[in-house]
Amino acid sequence: MQILIVDDDVVDRENVKRSLFKSAVKCSIEEAVDVDTALAMCNEKQFDVVLLDYRLPKRDGIELLLELRSKSDICSEVVVMMSNSEDEALALECLQAGAQDFVLKKEITAAKLRRTILQAGKRFELELELRESFQRVKRLAERDVLTNLANRYLFDETFKLAVANHQRKSSKLALLLFDVDNFKLINDSFGHSAGDALLQGICKRIATVLRDDEMFARLGGDEFAILLTNLASPYDAARLAERVRLSLNTPFTLEGHEVSASVSIGIAVYQAEGGNSTEELLRYADIAMYRSKRKGRGQISFFEQGMQDHIERRLTLENGLAQALQKREFFLCYQPMFNVQSKALEGFEALIRWQSAQGLIMPDEFIPVSEQSHQIIGIGRWVLSEAVRQLGLWNRGRSIPLRMAINISANQLADTDLPSITKALCAEHHIEPDLLEFELTETALLDNSSVRVATLEALVGLGCSLALDDFGTGYSSIAHLQNTPLSTVKLDRSMMPSADEAGKSTALLNGLVAMLKELNLSIVAEGVETRAHEQLCQTLGVHRLQGFYYCEGVSAQNITQRYLGKKGK
Ligand code: C2E
Ligand code: CA
Ligand code: CA
């Protein structure tokens, strides 16, 4: 037996040692005179028994006890407190803090010490057993036996705590409730053990799409909940619900049969202002789940109408976009750009429009969606081919050819075929590539992965120019101006002073333009809406003008009629 005596009094230590020798307890003894030394020793090696004096210099024995007990939840040393009679009350306090016994120093004899150590050891063993069975019971009380998920009890406790903690936070909290579609039917046709196996299979799949901090619980039967506590936006909850739904796409095998399973999901988002209670939030999520069920299998619904509208609109957009190209629902509008001095037409910016079954949809709404679903690649290629084809028509027989600016978004730079497609299109429509200008936003330049850089360089290699779009809205970083082979910068329309700012100092704009000129960049002013804007641009000495003052984005036919003196395309 390894025994550690912690006592600063040398006489007391000797007394204990002598008693131990006489007691015939087989042991090796080490000694410490203060808490820190004792702690260091306990960290180094495993003692079976610590005989601990309450009164120690600097730190009390109880502090050592507390530190030993907090080291791990399984306490590994038996601790016997030693005290003088006057601090008996304190010694009792030590028992409460986790010591197994205490002895009065003046009563220490060989026999007494032997008995104390043996009894303390036994008590310690019992305590460990008790702790283990407590943990087993706790597990049973908090975990669902079939799926090993948190059960209703643990879920309720965690949920209450999360809501209480949430009052002070700006992040969002959302509750997803779902149940398995037609679970009763599966149970009835395949039997209960197959039904259980299906529930286990579903939980396993769903667990793979969750993070560790996302609580997943079985509330009962085929009803489950996921608690999301750190959401930046409610849409994250929709995205997670979508992942849950997708995770069940592949069918399960039940007793040799392929069975497809789906869940109906309801989502409620905690509103800090209204201060929903957990009961309210549960009820809302339940109502949303009910709505999902009514819509059919595998649906996702928000309780909050605004959020519901938002995801529905998005889903409609996503689904519609998947077929829009094929159905030829896109068309291009063209917005002219003019020379600041001569006011001559220099070219156009191609702007996409979507004539969907729901009506005309503008790019600000559907381009971000198409970026996320990667449909932008196909759409972008279509824009390019349509714009080049149109430019070929307009330039036929012109002595001074017109130019075409084409917007490309960040994800399109991953399209490694873009340069070769551009080259082929230019050849087909007899367009010099240097008449094409690709407009990129600053965010597209932030990602300087080798694929994207290579695409940009290949486009420049063909002779095309690159323009930085919306300058003045993002980081407006000078590094991008220098590190990317840009030839043009487009000043964002927000840089134009509004009517009530007419007298505002234009010092910032002046400085920016001077800097851009210094870098030999061609400057386009966007959003020129008034005569005053035009005059400002002339004073600043930007090069090209674009804006509603001259013309908005209009159809090719309209451009032809207004600017090219010909009818039709
Ligand atoms: P952008 O590249 O900044 O395009 C200019 C936007 O400003 C156009 O909106 C245009 O109609 C509008 N605009 C032009 N002059 C004025 C003006 O004087 N005043 C005001 N208030 N607005 C003016 P639009 O067509 O709705 O396009 C929105 C955005 O969608 C574009 O912003 C561009 O980022 C994106 N986009 C448009 N077409 C395409 C495309 O074919 N591909 C990609 N990837 N994005 C596109
Ligand atoms: Ca643009
Ligand atoms: Ca722009």
Coordinates of C-alpha atoms and ligand atoms in Angstrom, one line a residue:
M1 CA 0.0 0.0 0.0
Q2 CA 1.3 3.5 -1.0
I3 CA 0.7 6.0 1.8
L4 CA 1.3 9.7 1.7
I5 CA 1.4 11.6 5.0
V6 CA 0.8 15.3 4.6
D7 CA 1.6 17.2 7.8
D8 CA 3.9 20.1 8.5
D9 CA 4.6 19.0 12.1
V10 CA 7.6 16.7 12.2
V11 CA 6.6 15.2 15.6
D12 CA 3.1 14.4 14.4
R13 CA 4.5 12.8 11.2
E14 CA 6.9 10.6 13.3
N15 CA 4.1 9.6 15.5
V16 CA 2.0 8.5 12.6
K17 CA 4.9 6.6 11.0
R18 CA 5.6 4.8 14.2
S19 CA 2.0 3.7 14.5
L20 CA 1.9 2.5 10.9
F21 CA 5.0 0.4 11.4
K22 CA 3.6 -1.1 14.5
S23 CA 0.2 -1.7 12.9
A24 CA 1.7 -4.3 10.5
V25 CA -0.1 -2.6 7.5
K26 CA 2.2 -3.4 4.6
C27 CA 3.1 -0.1 3.2
S28 CA 5.6 2.3 1.8
I29 CA 5.4 5.8 3.2
E30 CA 6.1 9.2 1.7
E31 CA 5.8 12.5 3.3
A32 CA 4.9 16.1 2.3
V33 CA 4.8 19.2 4.4
D34 CA 2.4 21.4 2.4
V35 CA -0.4 21.3 -0.1
D36 CA 1.5 22.1 -3.2
T37 CA 4.2 19.5 -2.6
A38 CA 1.5 16.9 -1.9
L39 CA -0.4 17.8 -5.0
A40 CA 2.7 17.5 -7.1
M41 CA 3.4 14.1 -5.6
C42 CA -0.1 12.9 -6.3
N43 CA 0.2 14.0 -9.9
E44 CA 3.4 12.1 -10.2
K45 CA 2.2 8.8 -8.7
Q46 CA -0.8 7.0 -7.5
F47 CA -1.2 6.8 -3.7
D48 CA -3.7 4.4 -2.1
V49 CA -4.2 6.4 1.1
V50 CA -3.5 10.0 1.9
L51 CA -3.3 10.8 5.7
L52 CA -4.0 14.5 5.6
D53 CA -3.6 17.1 8.4
Y54 CA -6.2 19.8 8.3
R55 CA -4.0 22.6 9.5
L56 CA -1.2 23.2 7.0
P57 CA 0.8 26.4 6.2
K58 CA -0.3 28.5 3.3
R59 CA -3.2 26.3 2.1
D60 CA -5.5 24.2 4.2
G61 CA -5.8 20.4 3.9
I62 CA -9.3 20.9 2.6
E63 CA -7.9 22.6 -0.5
L64 CA -5.8 19.6 -1.3
L65 CA -8.8 17.4 -0.8
L66 CA -10.9 19.5 -3.2
E67 CA -8.2 19.5 -5.8
L68 CA -7.8 15.8 -5.6
R69 CA -11.5 15.3 -6.0
S70 CA -11.8 17.6 -9.0
K71 CA -8.9 16.0 -10.8
S72 CA -11.2 13.4 -12.3
D73 CA -14.7 12.3 -11.5
I74 CA -13.5 9.0 -10.3
C75 CA -11.6 9.7 -7.0
S76 CA -8.7 7.4 -6.7
E77 CA -7.1 8.1 -3.3
V78 CA -8.6 7.2 0.0
V79 CA -8.3 10.3 2.1
V80 CA -8.2 10.2 5.9
M81 CA -8.2 13.6 7.7
M82 CA -6.1 14.0 10.8
S83 CA -7.1 16.7 13.2
N84 CA -6.6 18.1 16.7
S85 CA -9.7 17.9 18.8
E86 CA -10.4 21.6 18.6
D87 CA -10.9 21.5 14.8
E88 CA -13.2 18.5 14.8
A89 CA -15.9 20.6 13.2
L90 CA -13.6 21.4 10.3
A91 CA -12.7 17.8 10.0
L92 CA -16.3 16.9 9.6
E93 CA -16.5 19.5 6.8
C94 CA -13.7 17.5 5.1
L95 CA -15.8 14.4 5.2
Q96 CA -18.5 16.3 3.4
A97 CA -15.9 17.4 0.8
G98 CA -15.0 13.8 0.0
A99 CA -12.7 12.5 2.7
Q100 CA -13.4 8.9 3.8
D101 CA -12.7 9.3 7.5
F102 CA -11.0 11.4 10.1
V103 CA -9.0 10.6 13.2
L104 CA -8.0 12.7 16.2
K105 CA -4.3 13.0 16.3
K106 CA -4.1 12.4 20.0
E107 CA -6.0 9.1 19.6
I108 CA -3.7 7.7 17.0
T109 CA -2.5 4.2 17.9
A110 CA -1.3 1.4 15.7
A111 CA -4.6 -0.5 16.1
K112 CA -6.7 2.6 15.6
L113 CA -4.8 3.6 12.5
R114 CA -5.0 0.1 11.0
R115 CA -8.8 0.0 11.6
T116 CA -9.3 3.5 10.2
I117 CA -7.3 2.7 7.0
L118 CA -9.1 -0.5 6.4
Q119 CA -12.5 1.0 7.0
A120 CA -11.8 4.0 4.9
G121 CA -10.7 1.7 2.1
K122 CA -13.9 -0.3 2.3
R123 CA -16.0 2.9 2.4
F124 CA -14.2 4.1 -0.6
E125 CA -15.0 1.0 -2.5
L126 CA -18.7 1.3 -1.6
E127 CA -18.6 4.9 -2.7
L128 CA -17.2 4.0 -6.1
E129 CA -19.9 1.3 -6.6
L130 CA -22.6 3.8 -5.6
R131 CA -21.2 6.3 -8.0
E132 CA -21.2 3.8 -10.8
S133 CA -24.7 2.7 -10.2
F134 CA -25.8 6.3 -10.0
Q135 CA -24.2 6.9 -13.4
R136 CA -26.0 3.9 -14.7
V137 CA -29.3 5.1 -13.4
K138 CA -28.6 8.6 -14.7
R139 CA -27.9 7.2 -18.1
L140 CA -31.2 5.2 -18.0
A141 CA -33.0 8.4 -16.9
E142 CA -31.4 10.6 -19.6
R143 CA -30.8 8.4 -22.6
D144 CA -33.2 6.6 -24.9
V145 CA -32.4 2.9 -24.8
L146 CA -33.3 2.1 -28.4
T147 CA -31.3 4.9 -30.1
N148 CA -29.0 6.1 -27.3
L149 CA -30.1 9.6 -28.0
A150 CA -31.0 12.1 -25.3
N151 CA -34.5 11.3 -24.0
R152 CA -37.4 13.6 -23.3
Y153 CA -36.2 14.4 -19.8
L154 CA -32.6 15.4 -20.8
F155 CA -34.0 17.3 -23.8
D156 CA -36.4 19.3 -21.6
E157 CA -33.6 20.2 -19.1
T158 CA -31.1 21.2 -21.8
F159 CA -33.8 23.1 -23.7
K160 CA -34.7 25.1 -20.6
L161 CA -31.1 25.9 -19.9
A162 CA -30.5 26.9 -23.5
V163 CA -33.4 29.3 -23.6
A164 CA -32.4 30.8 -20.3
N165 CA -28.8 31.3 -21.5
H166 CA -30.0 32.6 -24.8
Q167 CA -31.6 35.8 -23.4
R168 CA -28.3 37.5 -23.5
K169 CA -27.2 36.4 -26.9
S170 CA -27.5 37.8 -30.4
S171 CA -27.2 34.4 -32.1
K172 CA -30.4 32.5 -32.8
L173 CA -31.8 29.4 -31.3
A174 CA -34.1 27.1 -33.3
L175 CA -36.0 23.9 -32.6
L176 CA -36.5 21.3 -35.2
L177 CA -39.2 18.7 -34.5
F178 CA -39.8 15.8 -36.9
D179 CA -41.4 12.5 -37.1
V180 CA -41.1 9.6 -39.5
D181 CA -43.6 9.6 -42.4
N182 CA -46.0 6.6 -42.4
F183 CA -44.1 5.0 -39.5
K184 CA -47.3 3.2 -38.4
L185 CA -47.6 1.6 -41.8
I186 CA -44.0 0.3 -41.6
N187 CA -44.5 -1.0 -38.1
D188 CA -47.7 -2.8 -39.2
S189 CA -46.3 -4.3 -42.4
F190 CA -42.8 -5.3 -41.1
G191 CA -43.3 -5.7 -37.4
H192 CA -42.1 -3.8 -34.4
S193 CA -38.5 -5.0 -34.4
A194 CA -38.1 -3.9 -38.0
G195 CA -39.7 -0.6 -37.0
D196 CA -37.1 -0.3 -34.2
A197 CA -34.3 -1.1 -36.6
L198 CA -35.5 1.6 -39.0
L199 CA -35.6 4.2 -36.2
Q200 CA -32.0 3.3 -35.3
G201 CA -31.0 3.5 -38.9
I202 CA -32.6 6.9 -39.3
C203 CA -30.9 8.3 -36.2
K204 CA -27.5 7.0 -37.3
R205 CA -27.8 8.8 -40.7
I206 CA -29.1 12.0 -39.1
A207 CA -26.3 12.0 -36.6
T208 CA -23.8 12.1 -39.4
V209 CA -25.0 15.5 -40.5
L210 CA -25.1 17.1 -37.1
R211 CA -22.3 18.8 -35.2
D212 CA -21.4 17.8 -31.6
D213 CA -23.1 20.8 -30.1
E214 CA -26.4 20.2 -31.8
M215 CA -28.6 18.3 -29.4
F216 CA -30.5 15.4 -30.9
A217 CA -33.2 13.8 -28.8
R218 CA -35.9 11.2 -29.1
L219 CA -39.0 12.6 -27.6
G220 CA -41.0 9.4 -27.9
G221 CA -42.2 7.0 -30.5
D222 CA -41.1 8.2 -33.8
E223 CA -40.8 11.8 -32.7
F224 CA -37.4 13.5 -32.6
A225 CA -36.0 17.0 -31.8
I226 CA -32.9 18.8 -32.7
L227 CA -31.9 21.9 -30.8
L228 CA -29.7 24.4 -32.6
T229 CA -28.2 27.0 -30.3
N230 CA -25.7 29.1 -32.3
L231 CA -27.4 30.1 -35.5
A232 CA -26.3 33.1 -37.4
S233 CA -29.5 33.2 -39.4
P234 CA -32.8 31.2 -39.5
Y235 CA -31.8 30.1 -42.9
D236 CA -29.1 27.9 -41.3
A237 CA -31.9 26.0 -39.6
A238 CA -33.5 25.4 -43.0
R239 CA -30.2 24.3 -44.4
L240 CA -29.7 21.8 -41.6
A241 CA -33.3 20.5 -42.1
E242 CA -32.4 20.1 -45.8
R243 CA -29.3 18.1 -44.8
V244 CA -31.4 15.9 -42.5
R245 CA -33.9 15.3 -45.3
L246 CA -31.1 14.5 -47.8
S247 CA -29.4 12.1 -45.4
L248 CA -32.5 9.8 -45.7
N249 CA -32.5 9.8 -49.5
T250 CA -31.0 6.3 -49.9
P251 CA -33.5 3.6 -48.9
F252 CA -33.0 1.4 -45.9
T253 CA -32.9 -2.4 -45.9
L254 CA -35.4 -4.0 -43.6
E255 CA -35.6 -7.8 -43.4
G256 CA -34.3 -8.0 -46.9
H257 CA -36.7 -5.3 -48.3
E258 CA -35.7 -1.9 -49.5
V259 CA -37.7 0.7 -47.6
S260 CA -37.5 4.4 -48.2
A261 CA -38.1 6.6 -45.2
S262 CA -38.6 10.3 -44.9
V263 CA -39.3 12.8 -42.1
S264 CA -41.6 15.8 -41.9
I265 CA -39.8 18.6 -40.2
G266 CA -41.2 21.7 -38.4
I267 CA -38.9 24.5 -37.3
A268 CA -39.5 27.3 -34.8
V269 CA -37.0 30.1 -34.1
Y270 CA -36.7 31.6 -30.7
Q271 CA -37.4 35.3 -30.7
A272 CA -35.4 37.0 -28.0
E273 CA -37.7 40.1 -28.0
G274 CA -41.0 38.3 -27.5
G275 CA -39.2 36.0 -25.0
N276 CA -40.9 32.7 -26.0
S277 CA -41.1 30.0 -23.3
T278 CA -39.9 26.5 -24.1
E279 CA -43.5 25.3 -24.1
E280 CA -44.4 28.0 -26.7
L281 CA -41.5 27.1 -28.9
L282 CA -42.3 23.4 -28.7
R283 CA -45.9 24.2 -29.6
Y284 CA -44.8 26.3 -32.6
A285 CA -42.4 23.7 -33.9
D286 CA -45.2 21.1 -33.5
I287 CA -47.6 23.3 -35.5
A288 CA -44.9 23.7 -38.2
M289 CA -44.4 19.9 -38.2
Y290 CA -48.1 19.4 -38.6
R291 CA -48.1 21.8 -41.6
S292 CA -45.2 19.7 -43.2
K293 CA -47.2 16.6 -42.7
R294 CA -50.2 18.1 -44.4
K295 CA -48.1 19.1 -47.4
G296 CA -47.0 15.5 -48.0
R297 CA -43.9 13.4 -47.2
G298 CA -40.5 14.8 -46.5
Q299 CA -41.4 18.5 -46.2
I300 CA -39.9 21.3 -44.2
S301 CA -41.9 24.1 -42.6
F302 CA -41.2 27.1 -40.5
F303 CA -43.7 28.2 -37.9
E304 CA -42.8 31.9 -38.7
Q305 CA -44.6 33.0 -41.8
G306 CA -41.9 35.3 -43.0
M307 CA -39.3 32.6 -42.8
Q308 CA -41.7 30.2 -44.5
D309 CA -42.2 32.6 -47.4
H310 CA -38.5 33.0 -47.7
I311 CA -37.6 29.3 -47.9
E312 CA -40.6 28.7 -50.2
R313 CA -39.4 31.4 -52.5
R314 CA -36.0 30.0 -52.5
L315 CA -37.1 26.5 -53.2
T316 CA -39.3 27.7 -56.0
L317 CA -36.3 29.6 -57.4
E318 CA -34.0 26.6 -57.1
N319 CA -36.5 24.3 -58.8
G320 CA -37.4 26.8 -61.5
L321 CA -33.7 27.5 -62.2
A322 CA -33.0 23.9 -62.9
Q323 CA -35.2 24.1 -65.9
A324 CA -35.0 27.7 -66.9
L325 CA -32.2 27.2 -69.4
Q326 CA -33.9 24.4 -71.1
K327 CA -37.1 26.3 -71.3
R328 CA -35.3 29.3 -72.7
E329 CA -36.7 31.5 -70.0
F330 CA -33.6 33.8 -69.7
F331 CA -33.0 36.8 -71.8
L332 CA -30.4 39.6 -71.8
C333 CA -30.9 43.3 -71.5
Y334 CA -28.2 45.7 -72.5
Q335 CA -27.3 48.9 -70.9
P336 CA -25.2 51.3 -73.0
M337 CA -22.0 52.9 -71.9
F338 CA -20.9 56.3 -73.3
N339 CA -17.7 58.2 -73.8
V340 CA -17.6 61.0 -71.2
Q341 CA -16.2 63.5 -73.7
S342 CA -17.8 62.7 -77.0
K343 CA -20.9 61.1 -75.6
A344 CA -20.5 58.5 -78.3
L345 CA -21.8 55.0 -77.6
E346 CA -18.9 52.7 -76.7
G347 CA -20.6 49.5 -75.8
F348 CA -23.0 47.7 -73.4
E349 CA -23.2 45.8 -70.2
A350 CA -25.2 42.6 -70.6
L351 CA -27.7 42.1 -67.8
I352 CA -29.6 38.9 -67.4
R353 CA -33.4 38.6 -66.8
W354 CA -35.5 35.6 -66.0
Q355 CA -39.0 35.4 -67.4
S356 CA -40.2 32.7 -65.1
A357 CA -43.7 31.2 -64.8
Q358 CA -44.1 33.4 -61.7
G359 CA -43.2 36.6 -63.7
L360 CA -40.0 38.6 -64.4
I361 CA -37.3 37.9 -61.8
M362 CA -34.2 40.2 -61.5
P363 CA -30.6 38.9 -61.2
D364 CA -30.1 40.2 -57.7
E365 CA -32.6 37.6 -56.5
F366 CA -31.7 34.5 -58.6
I367 CA -28.0 34.9 -59.2
P368 CA -27.0 34.3 -55.6
V369 CA -29.3 31.2 -55.5
S370 CA -27.8 29.9 -58.7
E371 CA -24.3 30.4 -57.3
Q372 CA -25.1 28.2 -54.3
S373 CA -26.6 25.5 -56.4
H374 CA -23.8 25.7 -59.0
Q375 CA -26.3 26.3 -61.7
I376 CA -24.4 29.6 -62.4
I377 CA -21.9 27.6 -64.5
G378 CA -24.5 26.8 -67.2
I379 CA -26.3 30.1 -66.9
G380 CA -23.0 32.0 -67.2
R381 CA -22.0 30.1 -70.3
W382 CA -25.4 30.9 -71.8
V383 CA -25.0 34.6 -71.0
L384 CA -21.6 34.6 -72.6
S385 CA -22.8 32.9 -75.8
E386 CA -25.8 35.1 -76.1
A387 CA -23.9 38.4 -75.5
V388 CA -21.2 37.5 -78.0
R389 CA -23.7 36.4 -80.6
Q390 CA -25.6 39.8 -80.2
L391 CA -22.4 41.8 -80.3
G392 CA -21.4 40.0 -83.5
L393 CA -24.7 41.1 -85.1
W394 CA -24.4 44.7 -83.9
N395 CA -20.8 45.0 -85.1
R396 CA -21.4 43.6 -88.5
G397 CA -20.3 46.2 -91.0
R398 CA -19.4 48.8 -88.3
S399 CA -16.1 50.6 -88.7
I400 CA -15.7 51.3 -85.0
P401 CA -16.8 48.1 -83.2
L402 CA -18.8 48.2 -80.0
R403 CA -17.7 46.5 -76.8
M404 CA -19.5 44.2 -74.5
A405 CA -19.2 43.9 -70.7
I406 CA -20.3 40.6 -69.2
N407 CA -20.7 40.0 -65.5
I408 CA -19.2 36.8 -64.1
S409 CA -19.5 35.7 -60.5
A410 CA -16.9 34.1 -58.3
N411 CA -18.0 30.5 -58.8
Q412 CA -17.8 30.9 -62.6
L413 CA -14.0 31.3 -62.3
A414 CA -14.0 27.6 -61.3
D415 CA -15.2 26.9 -64.8
T416 CA -11.9 26.0 -66.5
D417 CA -13.6 25.8 -69.9
L418 CA -14.6 29.4 -69.8
P419 CA -11.5 30.7 -71.7
S420 CA -11.7 28.1 -74.5
I421 CA -15.5 28.6 -74.8
T422 CA -14.9 32.4 -75.1
K423 CA -12.3 31.9 -77.7
A424 CA -14.6 29.6 -79.8
L425 CA -17.5 32.0 -79.5
C426 CA -15.4 35.0 -80.6
A427 CA -14.2 33.1 -83.6
E428 CA -17.7 31.9 -84.5
H429 CA -19.2 35.4 -84.3
H430 CA -16.2 37.3 -85.7
I431 CA -15.5 39.3 -82.6
E432 CA -12.0 40.3 -81.4
P433 CA -11.7 39.1 -77.8
D434 CA -10.4 42.5 -76.8
L435 CA -13.9 43.8 -77.3
L436 CA -15.1 41.7 -74.3
E437 CA -14.8 43.0 -70.8
F438 CA -15.5 40.6 -67.9
E439 CA -16.9 42.3 -64.8
L440 CA -15.9 40.8 -61.4
T441 CA -16.7 41.9 -57.9
E442 CA -14.1 42.2 -55.2
T443 CA -15.4 39.1 -53.5
A444 CA -14.5 37.1 -56.6
L445 CA -10.9 38.3 -56.3
L446 CA -10.7 37.3 -52.6
D447 CA -10.4 33.7 -53.5
N448 CA -7.1 33.5 -55.2
S449 CA -7.0 29.7 -55.6
S450 CA -4.9 28.6 -58.5
V451 CA -7.8 27.5 -60.7
R452 CA -9.4 30.9 -60.5
V453 CA -6.2 32.7 -61.1
A454 CA -5.5 30.5 -64.1
T455 CA -9.0 31.2 -65.6
L456 CA -8.5 34.9 -65.2
E457 CA -5.1 34.8 -66.7
A458 CA -6.3 32.7 -69.6
L459 CA -9.0 35.2 -70.4
V460 CA -6.5 38.1 -70.3
G461 CA -4.2 35.9 -72.4
L462 CA -7.0 35.8 -75.1
G463 CA -7.0 39.6 -75.1
C464 CA -10.2 40.1 -73.0
S465 CA -10.2 42.9 -70.3
L466 CA -11.1 42.5 -66.7
A467 CA -13.2 45.1 -64.9
L468 CA -13.6 45.4 -61.1
D469 CA -17.3 45.9 -60.5
D470 CA -19.1 47.8 -57.7
F471 CA -15.9 49.6 -56.5
G472 CA -16.4 51.5 -53.3
T473 CA -18.9 49.0 -51.7
G474 CA -16.6 46.2 -50.5
Y475 CA -13.1 46.4 -49.1
S476 CA -11.9 48.6 -51.9
S477 CA -8.5 47.1 -51.4
I478 CA -5.7 48.6 -53.3
A479 CA -3.9 45.2 -53.2
H480 CA -6.6 43.7 -55.6
L481 CA -6.1 46.6 -58.0
Q482 CA -2.4 45.8 -58.2
N483 CA -2.4 42.0 -58.0
T484 CA -5.1 41.3 -60.6
P485 CA -4.6 42.1 -64.3
L486 CA -7.5 44.7 -64.3
S487 CA -7.9 47.3 -66.9
T488 CA -11.1 48.9 -65.7
V489 CA -12.8 49.9 -62.5
K490 CA -16.5 50.6 -62.2
L491 CA -17.4 53.0 -59.5
D492 CA -20.4 51.7 -57.7
R493 CA -23.6 53.7 -58.1
S494 CA -23.7 54.4 -54.3
M495 CA -20.7 56.6 -54.9
M496 CA -22.9 59.1 -56.8
P497 CA -24.2 61.8 -54.4
S498 CA -27.9 61.6 -53.9
A499 CA -30.1 64.6 -54.5
D500 CA -30.0 65.8 -50.9
E501 CA -26.2 65.3 -50.8
A502 CA -25.7 67.5 -53.8
G503 CA -23.5 70.0 -52.0
K504 CA -21.5 67.3 -50.3
S505 CA -17.8 67.3 -50.6
T506 CA -16.6 65.0 -53.3
A507 CA -13.1 64.9 -51.8
L508 CA -13.3 61.1 -51.3
L509 CA -14.5 60.4 -54.9
N510 CA -11.8 62.8 -56.2
G511 CA -9.1 61.0 -54.3
L512 CA -10.3 57.6 -55.5
V513 CA -10.5 58.6 -59.1
A514 CA -7.0 60.2 -58.9
M515 CA -5.6 57.0 -57.5
L516 CA -7.3 54.9 -60.1
K517 CA -5.9 57.1 -62.9
E518 CA -2.5 56.8 -61.4
L519 CA -2.8 53.1 -61.7
N520 CA -3.7 53.6 -65.4
L521 CA -7.1 52.1 -65.0
S522 CA -10.1 52.9 -67.2
I523 CA -12.9 54.3 -65.0
V524 CA -16.6 53.7 -65.6
A525 CA -19.2 55.6 -63.5
E526 CA -22.2 53.5 -62.8
G527 CA -25.6 54.9 -61.7
V528 CA -25.4 58.2 -63.5
E529 CA -29.0 59.3 -63.0
T530 CA -28.9 63.1 -63.3
R531 CA -27.3 65.9 -65.2
A532 CA -25.5 66.8 -62.0
H533 CA -24.0 63.3 -61.9
E534 CA -22.8 63.7 -65.5
Q535 CA -21.2 67.0 -64.7
L536 CA -19.5 65.6 -61.7
C537 CA -18.1 62.7 -63.8
Q538 CA -16.9 65.1 -66.3
T539 CA -15.1 67.2 -63.7
L540 CA -13.6 64.1 -62.1
G541 CA -12.4 62.9 -65.5
V542 CA -13.8 59.4 -65.4
H543 CA -13.8 57.7 -68.8
R544 CA -17.2 56.1 -69.4
L545 CA -20.7 56.7 -68.2
Q546 CA -23.5 54.3 -67.6
G547 CA -26.9 55.0 -65.9
F548 CA -30.5 55.7 -66.1
Y549 CA -29.9 59.2 -67.1
Y550 CA -29.1 57.8 -70.5
C551 CA -30.7 54.4 -70.7
E552 CA -31.5 51.5 -68.4
G553 CA -31.0 47.9 -69.4
V554 CA -33.3 47.2 -72.3
S555 CA -33.9 44.5 -74.8
A556 CA -31.6 43.9 -77.8
Q557 CA -34.4 45.0 -80.1
N558 CA -34.9 48.2 -78.2
I559 CA -31.1 49.0 -78.4
T560 CA -31.1 48.3 -82.1
Q561 CA -34.0 50.8 -82.6
R562 CA -32.6 53.5 -80.4
Y563 CA -28.9 53.4 -81.1
L564 CA -28.1 51.4 -84.2
G565 CA -30.7 52.8 -86.6
K566 CA -31.9 49.4 -87.7
K567 CA -35.0 47.5 -87.0
G568 CA -35.2 44.1 -85.3
K569 CA -32.3 42.0 -84.2
Ligands
C2E1 P1 -24.2 45.3 -61.5 O1 -23.2 44.5 -62.2 O2 -23.8 46.3 -60.6 O3 -25.2 45.8 -62.7 C1 -25.7 47.1 -62.7 C2 -27.0 47.1 -62.0 O4 -27.4 48.5 -61.8 C3 -28.1 46.6 -63.0 O5 -29.1 46.0 -62.2 C4 -28.6 47.9 -63.6 O6 -29.9 47.8 -64.1 C5 -28.5 48.8 -62.4 N1 -28.4 50.2 -62.8 C6 -27.8 50.6 -64.0 N2 -27.8 52.0 -64.0 C7 -28.4 52.4 -62.9 C8 -28.8 53.7 -62.4 O7 -28.5 54.8 -63.0 N3 -29.4 53.7 -61.2 C9 -29.7 52.6 -60.5 N4 -30.4 52.8 -59.4 N5 -29.4 51.4 -61.0 C10 -28.8 51.3 -62.1 P2 -29.6 44.5 -62.5 O8 -29.7 44.3 -64.0 O9 -30.8 44.3 -61.7 O10 -28.4 43.6 -62.1 C11 -28.1 43.5 -60.8 C12 -26.9 42.7 -60.5 O11 -27.0 41.3 -61.0 C13 -25.7 43.2 -61.4 O12 -25.2 44.3 -60.7 C14 -24.8 42.0 -61.4 O13 -24.0 41.9 -60.3 C15 -25.8 40.8 -61.4 N6 -25.9 40.4 -62.8 C16 -26.7 40.9 -63.8 N7 -26.5 40.1 -64.9 C17 -25.7 39.1 -64.6 C18 -25.1 38.0 -65.4 O14 -25.3 37.8 -66.5 N8 -24.2 37.2 -64.7 C19 -23.9 37.4 -63.4 N9 -23.0 36.6 -62.8 N10 -24.4 38.4 -62.7 C20 -25.3 39.3 -63.3
CA2 CA -21.7 44.7 -63.6
CA3 CA -21.9 47.3 -60.7

